[in-house]
Short mmCIF file of C-alpha atoms in Angstrom, two decimals:
data_model
loop_
_atom_site.label_atom_id
_atom_site.label_comp_id
_atom_site.label_asym_id
_atom_site.label_seq_id
_atom_site.Cartn_x
_atom_site.Cartn_y
_atom_site.Cartn_z
CA MET A 1 167.04 230.04 107.37
CA ALA A 2 169.40 232.99 107.37
CA THR A 3 169.16 235.87 104.79
CA LYS A 4 172.00 238.23 104.14
CA VAL A 5 171.22 241.94 104.08
CA PHE A 6 173.06 243.63 101.15
CA MET A 7 173.74 247.30 100.58
CA GLU A 8 171.22 248.37 97.97
CA ALA A 9 171.79 251.18 95.49
CA LEU A 10 169.69 253.85 97.11
CA SER A 11 170.28 256.29 94.19
CA PRO A 12 171.12 255.64 90.48
CA THR A 13 174.74 256.79 90.95
CA MET A 14 175.53 255.08 94.30
CA GLU A 15 178.50 252.77 94.21
CA GLU A 16 179.10 252.52 97.98
CA GLY A 17 177.65 253.75 101.25
CA ARG A 18 178.88 254.46 104.72
CA LEU A 19 176.96 252.78 107.53
CA ALA A 20 176.24 255.88 109.61
CA LYS A 21 174.28 254.19 112.53
CA TRP A 22 172.72 250.90 113.30
CA LEU A 23 169.05 251.20 114.53
CA LYS A 24 168.74 247.51 115.33
CA ASN A 25 170.88 245.45 117.67
CA GLU A 26 172.03 241.84 117.24
CA GLY A 27 169.26 239.57 118.42
CA ASP A 28 166.46 242.07 117.71
CA ALA A 29 163.39 240.77 115.94
CA VAL A 30 162.69 242.69 112.69
CA LYS A 31 159.65 242.92 110.49
CA SER A 32 159.62 243.60 106.78
CA GLY A 33 159.90 247.41 106.38
CA ASP A 34 161.69 247.98 109.61
CA VAL A 35 164.63 250.36 109.41
CA LEU A 36 167.84 248.46 110.21
CA ALA A 37 170.33 251.28 109.67
CA GLU A 38 171.11 254.70 108.34
CA VAL A 39 173.27 254.82 105.35
CA GLU A 40 175.21 257.91 104.23
CA THR A 41 175.60 258.26 100.43
CA ASP A 42 177.39 260.91 98.29
CA LYS A 43 174.11 262.91 98.55
CA ALA A 44 172.06 262.14 101.62
CA ILE A 45 171.45 260.01 104.59
CA MET A 46 169.04 257.20 103.75
CA GLU A 47 167.40 254.28 105.42
CA LEU A 48 168.31 250.52 104.93
CA VAL A 49 165.18 248.54 105.51
CA ALA A 50 164.43 244.86 106.26
CA ARG A 51 163.01 242.96 103.22
CA GLY A 52 161.57 240.19 105.48
CA ASP A 53 160.67 239.15 108.95
CA GLY A 54 163.30 237.56 111.18
CA ILE A 55 166.13 238.12 113.72
CA LEU A 56 169.19 240.30 113.23
CA ARG A 57 171.78 237.58 114.04
CA LYS A 58 175.07 239.44 113.35
CA ARG A 59 176.28 242.80 112.20
CA LEU A 60 179.01 242.40 109.68
CA VAL A 61 179.88 246.01 109.25
CA ALA A 62 180.64 248.42 112.03
CA GLU A 63 179.23 251.92 112.31
CA GLY A 64 181.35 254.17 110.08
CA GLY A 65 182.35 251.28 107.80
CA THR A 66 182.09 251.72 104.08
CA VAL A 67 180.25 249.04 102.02
CA PRO A 68 180.02 248.56 98.25
CA VAL A 69 176.63 248.20 96.67
CA GLY A 70 175.62 244.61 96.26
#
């Protein structure tokens, strides 16, 4: 079963983030807690982590892309 990864609010004021760098490739196995990507917010660069085990099937956002929270 596929699970979508959403941009989480990494700070109370965050409305969007810029995907700075992917750390996992399509097809990579991931475990809960693995860092998938680095996300740049208005204040810092933070980590987007996997919430479960599985395979990263497809990246829907390119590096440098801006994504709204949610």
